[in-house]
Amino acid sequence: MVKKDLELLVSLQDIDLMIEEVGDVEKLGFSVTGYSELRKAREELAASISKPLLFRYERLRAKLKRAIVPVKNDICLGCFLRQPTAIGVKGREDEQIFTCENCGRMLYWLD
Amino acid sequence: MQRIDLTHYFKDNLFSNNIKANSKQDAIAELLDMFVESKYIRNREIVLEMLHQRETLGSTGIGKGVAIPHGRTTAASDVLIAFGKSEKGLDFNAIDHKPVHLFFMVIAPPNDDGNVYLPILGSLVTILNDKKNRDALQKVEDFSQFISIISGD
Ligand SMILES: [Zn+2]
């Protein structure tokens, strides 16, 4: 099954979060022998995402650190602004990508 | 690094003293399913993918019968830890190649209040480096007993 764009982006961000903290995790005593494999997995995943969407992700990430943020109880967990309920109904289907009107981050519904 | 009171991050529905899995892959899925069944995680596949990528980076089997699979995911809103115990132990590709009996799965959101995620991992490692704690956890029977071991009472 082809994964939806939003899910691919979430997975990409999850890997990027991991890459960000590799050094910290290693200091705690975890073995990180597969850094280059993880980078490779990251590039393969990135290649499966449409170029404009990937570009949008990278630009948001450069500006705001987190390009996609969870939404819980209709609250954007990037800036804590309440999202309109109507958007949430569609947002939960993971088909369309919505952005927070306040902080501009892409939204991922958790509940 | 600051020592964190970990007791808030465990839940009785994220506790199992009878992990049934026989393989690393199944153990990760079984631990994750506790989060899914307790409705802490909606999209199981996304978090499973993250956990597999984390194992690509290096086994979270840190030796002495302990594994701490962990990661941040955009599909979570709070830092939570699941505990699992396997009586017979299983091959988790641990750094010392020994079977793993004690599992702590740490799931964290992309950002967390006060950045507790890394200190939580550090505190867990500290607790589990102590043989006395590992031995006690091997015998743990219920959640309240578990919490008293973790809190050091
Ligand atoms: Zn926002």
CSV table of C-alpha atoms and ligand atoms in Angstrom, one decimal:
chain,number,residue,atom,x,y,z
A,1,MET,CA,0.0,0.0,0.0
A,2,VAL,CA,1.3,3.4,-0.9
A,3,LYS,CA,1.6,5.5,2.3
A,4,LYS,CA,0.0,8.8,2.3
A,5,ASP,CA,2.2,11.9,1.9
A,6,LEU,CA,1.5,13.1,5.4
A,7,GLU,CA,2.5,9.8,7.0
A,8,LEU,CA,5.7,9.8,4.9
A,9,LEU,CA,6.5,13.2,6.2
A,10,VAL,CA,5.8,12.2,9.8
A,11,SER,CA,8.2,9.3,9.3
A,12,LEU,CA,10.8,11.6,7.8
A,13,GLN,CA,10.5,14.0,10.6
A,14,ASP,CA,10.8,11.1,13.2
A,15,ILE,CA,14.1,10.1,11.6
A,16,ASP,CA,15.3,13.7,11.5
A,17,LEU,CA,14.5,14.0,15.2
A,18,MET,CA,16.5,10.9,15.8
A,19,ILE,CA,19.5,12.2,13.8
A,20,GLU,CA,19.4,15.4,15.7
A,21,GLU,CA,19.9,13.6,19.0
A,22,VAL,CA,22.3,10.8,18.0
A,23,GLY,CA,25.1,12.5,19.9
A,24,ASP,CA,23.1,12.9,23.1
A,25,VAL,CA,21.8,9.3,23.0
A,26,GLU,CA,25.3,8.0,22.5
A,27,LYS,CA,26.5,9.9,25.6
A,28,LEU,CA,23.9,8.1,27.6
A,29,GLY,CA,25.6,4.8,26.8
A,30,PHE,CA,23.6,3.6,23.8
A,31,SER,CA,25.4,2.0,20.9
A,32,VAL,CA,25.1,3.9,17.6
A,33,THR,CA,26.8,1.8,15.1
A,34,GLY,CA,24.4,2.3,12.3
A,35,TYR,CA,24.5,6.1,11.7
A,36,SER,CA,25.3,5.8,8.0
A,37,GLU,CA,22.5,3.2,7.5
A,38,LEU,CA,20.0,5.6,9.2
A,39,ARG,CA,21.1,8.5,7.0
A,40,LYS,CA,20.6,6.2,4.0
A,41,ALA,CA,17.1,5.2,5.1
A,42,ARG,CA,16.4,8.9,5.6
A,43,GLU,CA,17.5,9.8,2.0
A,44,GLU,CA,15.5,6.8,0.6
A,45,LEU,CA,12.4,8.0,2.4
A,46,ALA,CA,12.9,11.6,1.3
A,47,ALA,CA,13.2,10.4,-2.3
A,48,SER,CA,9.7,8.9,-2.1
A,49,ILE,CA,8.1,12.2,-1.2
A,50,SER,CA,7.0,14.7,-3.8
A,51,LYS,CA,9.6,17.4,-4.4
A,52,PRO,CA,7.4,20.4,-3.6
A,53,LEU,CA,6.2,18.8,-0.4
A,54,LEU,CA,9.7,17.9,0.6
A,55,PHE,CA,10.8,21.5,-0.2
A,56,ARG,CA,8.0,22.9,2.0
A,57,TYR,CA,9.0,20.5,4.8
A,58,GLU,CA,12.7,21.5,4.7
A,59,ARG,CA,11.8,25.2,4.6
A,60,LEU,CA,9.5,24.9,7.6
A,61,ARG,CA,12.1,22.9,9.4
A,62,ALA,CA,14.8,25.5,8.8
A,63,LYS,CA,12.6,28.2,10.1
A,64,LEU,CA,10.7,26.5,13.0
A,65,LYS,CA,12.7,23.4,13.9
A,66,ARG,CA,9.6,21.2,13.8
A,67,ALA,CA,7.8,21.3,10.5
A,68,ILE,CA,4.9,19.0,11.5
A,69,VAL,CA,3.3,19.0,14.9
A,70,PRO,CA,0.7,16.9,16.6
A,71,VAL,CA,-2.8,18.2,17.2
A,72,LYS,CA,-4.5,17.0,20.3
A,73,ASN,CA,-8.0,18.0,21.5
A,74,ASP,CA,-7.9,20.4,18.5
A,75,ILE,CA,-4.9,22.2,19.9
A,76,CYS,CA,-1.8,22.7,17.7
A,77,LEU,CA,1.0,21.5,19.9
A,78,GLY,CA,3.4,23.7,18.1
A,79,CYS,CA,1.9,27.0,19.3
A,80,PHE,CA,-1.1,25.9,21.4
A,81,LEU,CA,-3.7,27.6,19.2
A,82,ARG,CA,-7.1,25.9,19.0
A,83,GLN,CA,-7.9,24.6,15.4
A,84,PRO,CA,-11.4,24.9,13.9
A,85,THR,CA,-13.3,21.7,14.6
A,86,ALA,CA,-14.3,21.4,10.9
A,87,ILE,CA,-10.6,21.1,9.9
A,88,GLY,CA,-10.1,18.4,12.5
A,89,VAL,CA,-12.7,16.1,10.9
A,90,LYS,CA,-10.9,16.2,7.6
A,91,GLY,CA,-7.5,16.3,9.2
A,92,ARG,CA,-8.0,13.0,10.9
A,93,GLU,CA,-8.3,11.3,7.6
A,94,ASP,CA,-4.6,12.0,6.9
A,95,GLU,CA,-5.5,12.7,3.2
A,96,GLN,CA,-5.0,16.4,3.1
A,97,ILE,CA,-2.3,18.4,4.7
A,98,PHE,CA,-3.5,21.3,6.8
A,99,THR,CA,-1.3,24.0,8.3
A,100,CYS,CA,-1.8,25.9,11.5
A,101,GLU,CA,-3.0,29.4,10.7
A,102,ASN,CA,-1.0,30.8,13.6
A,103,CYS,CA,2.4,29.2,13.4
A,104,GLY,CA,2.3,27.8,9.9
A,105,ARG,CA,3.4,24.3,10.8
A,106,MET,CA,1.8,21.2,9.1
A,107,LEU,CA,-0.7,19.5,11.4
A,108,TYR,CA,-1.0,15.8,12.4
A,109,TRP,CA,-4.0,14.8,14.3
A,110,LEU,CA,-3.4,12.3,17.2
A,111,ASP,CA,-6.9,11.6,18.3
B,1,MET,CA,22.5,15.2,34.2
B,2,GLN,CA,19.5,15.8,36.4
B,3,ARG,CA,17.9,12.7,38.0
B,4,ILE,CA,14.2,12.7,37.1
B,5,ASP,CA,11.3,11.2,39.1
B,6,LEU,CA,10.2,8.6,36.5
B,7,THR,CA,7.1,7.4,38.3
B,8,HIS,CA,4.8,9.9,36.5
B,9,TYR,CA,5.7,8.4,33.1
B,10,PHE,CA,4.6,4.9,33.8
B,11,LYS,CA,1.0,3.7,33.6
B,12,ASP,CA,-0.6,0.5,34.8
B,13,ASN,CA,-2.0,-0.1,31.3
B,14,LEU,CA,1.6,0.2,30.0
B,15,PHE,CA,2.8,-2.6,32.3
B,16,SER,CA,3.2,-6.3,31.5
B,17,ASN,CA,5.1,-8.8,33.6
B,18,ASN,CA,4.4,-11.5,31.0
B,19,ILE,CA,5.8,-10.5,27.6
B,20,LYS,CA,5.0,-13.4,25.2
B,21,ALA,CA,7.2,-12.5,22.2
B,22,ASN,CA,10.0,-14.7,21.1
B,23,SER,CA,11.8,-12.4,18.8
B,24,LYS,CA,13.0,-8.8,18.8
B,25,GLN,CA,10.5,-7.7,16.2
B,26,ASP,CA,7.6,-9.3,18.1
B,27,ALA,CA,8.7,-7.8,21.4
B,28,ILE,CA,8.8,-4.3,19.9
B,29,ALA,CA,5.3,-4.8,18.5
B,30,GLU,CA,4.0,-6.2,21.8
B,31,LEU,CA,5.3,-3.3,23.8
B,32,LEU,CA,3.9,-0.8,21.2
B,33,ASP,CA,0.5,-2.5,21.3
B,34,MET,CA,0.1,-1.5,24.9
B,35,PHE,CA,0.3,2.1,23.8
B,36,VAL,CA,-2.2,1.5,21.0
B,37,GLU,CA,-4.7,-0.5,23.1
B,38,SER,CA,-4.6,2.2,25.8
B,39,LYS,CA,-5.2,4.8,23.1
B,40,TYR,CA,-2.0,6.7,23.7
B,41,ILE,CA,-1.1,6.1,20.0
B,42,ARG,CA,-3.5,6.2,17.1
B,43,ASN,CA,-1.2,5.4,14.2
B,44,ARG,CA,0.6,2.2,15.1
B,45,GLU,CA,2.5,1.8,11.8
B,46,ILE,CA,4.1,5.2,12.0
B,47,VAL,CA,5.5,4.6,15.5
B,48,LEU,CA,6.5,1.0,14.6
B,49,GLU,CA,8.5,2.4,11.6
B,50,MET,CA,10.3,4.9,13.9
B,51,LEU,CA,11.2,2.1,16.4
B,52,HIS,CA,12.6,0.0,13.6
B,53,GLN,CA,14.7,2.9,12.3
B,54,ARG,CA,16.0,3.4,15.8
B,55,GLU,CA,17.2,-0.2,15.9
B,56,THR,CA,18.9,0.5,12.6
B,57,LEU,CA,20.9,3.1,14.3
B,58,GLY,CA,22.0,0.6,16.9
B,59,SER,CA,20.4,-2.0,19.1
B,60,THR,CA,18.7,-0.5,22.2
B,61,GLY,CA,19.6,-3.8,24.0
B,62,ILE,CA,22.1,-2.1,26.3
B,63,GLY,CA,23.3,-5.4,27.9
B,64,LYS,CA,22.8,-7.2,31.2
B,65,GLY,CA,19.3,-8.4,30.1
B,66,VAL,CA,17.9,-4.9,29.5
B,67,ALA,CA,16.5,-3.2,26.4
B,68,ILE,CA,15.3,0.4,26.2
B,69,PRO,CA,13.7,0.9,22.7
B,70,HIS,CA,13.0,4.6,22.4
B,71,GLY,CA,12.3,7.6,20.2
B,72,ARG,CA,10.5,10.8,19.6
B,73,THR,CA,7.6,10.6,17.2
B,74,THR,CA,5.2,13.2,15.7
B,75,ALA,CA,2.5,10.7,16.4
B,76,ALA,CA,2.7,11.1,20.2
B,77,SER,CA,1.8,14.0,22.6
B,78,ASP,CA,3.3,13.0,25.9
B,79,VAL,CA,6.4,11.2,27.2
B,80,LEU,CA,5.3,7.7,28.3
B,81,ILE,CA,7.2,4.6,29.2
B,82,ALA,CA,5.9,1.0,28.9
B,83,PHE,CA,7.5,-1.8,30.9
B,84,GLY,CA,7.6,-5.4,29.9
B,85,LYS,CA,9.2,-8.4,31.5
B,86,SER,CA,10.0,-11.7,29.8
B,87,GLU,CA,10.6,-14.6,32.1
B,88,LYS,CA,12.4,-16.7,29.6
B,89,GLY,CA,14.2,-13.8,27.8
B,90,LEU,CA,14.7,-13.3,24.1
B,91,ASP,CA,17.4,-12.5,21.6
B,92,PHE,CA,17.3,-8.7,21.1
B,93,ASN,CA,20.6,-8.4,19.3
B,94,ALA,CA,21.9,-6.8,22.5
B,95,ILE,CA,25.4,-5.4,22.7
B,96,ASP,CA,26.5,-8.2,25.0
B,97,HIS,CA,24.6,-10.8,23.0
B,98,LYS,CA,22.7,-11.9,26.1
B,99,PRO,CA,19.0,-12.5,26.1
B,100,VAL,CA,16.8,-9.6,27.3
B,101,HIS,CA,14.3,-10.0,30.1
B,102,LEU,CA,13.5,-6.4,31.0
B,103,PHE,CA,12.1,-3.9,28.4
B,104,PHE,CA,11.4,-0.2,28.8
B,105,MET,CA,9.8,1.4,25.8
B,106,VAL,CA,10.1,5.2,25.9
B,107,ILE,CA,7.9,7.2,23.5
B,108,ALA,CA,8.2,11.0,23.3
B,109,PRO,CA,6.6,13.8,21.3
B,110,PRO,CA,8.7,16.0,18.9
B,111,ASN,CA,9.0,18.6,21.6
B,112,ASP,CA,8.3,18.1,25.2
B,113,ASP,CA,7.7,20.4,28.2
B,114,GLY,CA,11.0,21.1,29.9
B,115,ASN,CA,12.9,18.7,27.6
B,116,VAL,CA,12.6,15.8,29.9
B,117,TYR,CA,13.1,13.1,27.3
B,118,LEU,CA,16.9,12.8,27.4
B,119,PRO,CA,17.1,13.1,31.2
B,120,ILE,CA,14.4,10.4,31.4
B,121,LEU,CA,16.5,8.1,29.3
B,122,GLY,CA,19.6,8.9,31.4
B,123,SER,CA,17.7,8.2,34.6
B,124,LEU,CA,16.5,4.9,33.3
B,125,VAL,CA,20.0,3.8,32.4
B,126,THR,CA,21.2,4.8,35.8
B,127,ILE,CA,18.5,2.8,37.6
B,128,LEU,CA,19.1,-0.2,35.4
B,129,ASN,CA,22.9,-0.1,35.8
B,130,ASP,CA,22.2,-1.1,39.4
B,131,LYS,CA,22.1,-4.9,39.8
B,132,LYS,CA,19.9,-4.7,42.8
B,133,ASN,CA,17.2,-2.9,40.7
B,134,ARG,CA,17.5,-5.4,37.9
B,135,ASP,CA,17.2,-8.3,40.2
B,136,ALA,CA,14.1,-6.8,41.9
B,137,LEU,CA,12.5,-6.1,38.5
B,138,GLN,CA,13.0,-9.7,37.4
B,139,LYS,CA,10.7,-10.7,40.3
B,140,VAL,CA,8.2,-7.9,39.9
B,141,GLU,CA,4.6,-9.1,40.1
B,142,ASP,CA,2.4,-6.0,39.9
B,143,PHE,CA,2.4,-2.4,39.0
B,144,SER,CA,2.6,-1.0,42.5
B,145,GLN,CA,5.6,-3.2,43.3
B,146,PHE,CA,7.2,-2.0,40.1
B,147,ILE,CA,6.7,1.7,41.0
B,148,SER,CA,8.2,1.2,44.4
B,149,ILE,CA,11.3,-0.3,42.7
B,150,ILE,CA,11.5,2.6,40.2
B,151,SER,CA,11.1,5.3,42.9
B,152,GLY,CA,13.8,3.6,45.0
B,153,ASP,CA,11.5,3.1,48.1
C,1,ZN,ZN,0.3,26.3,15.5
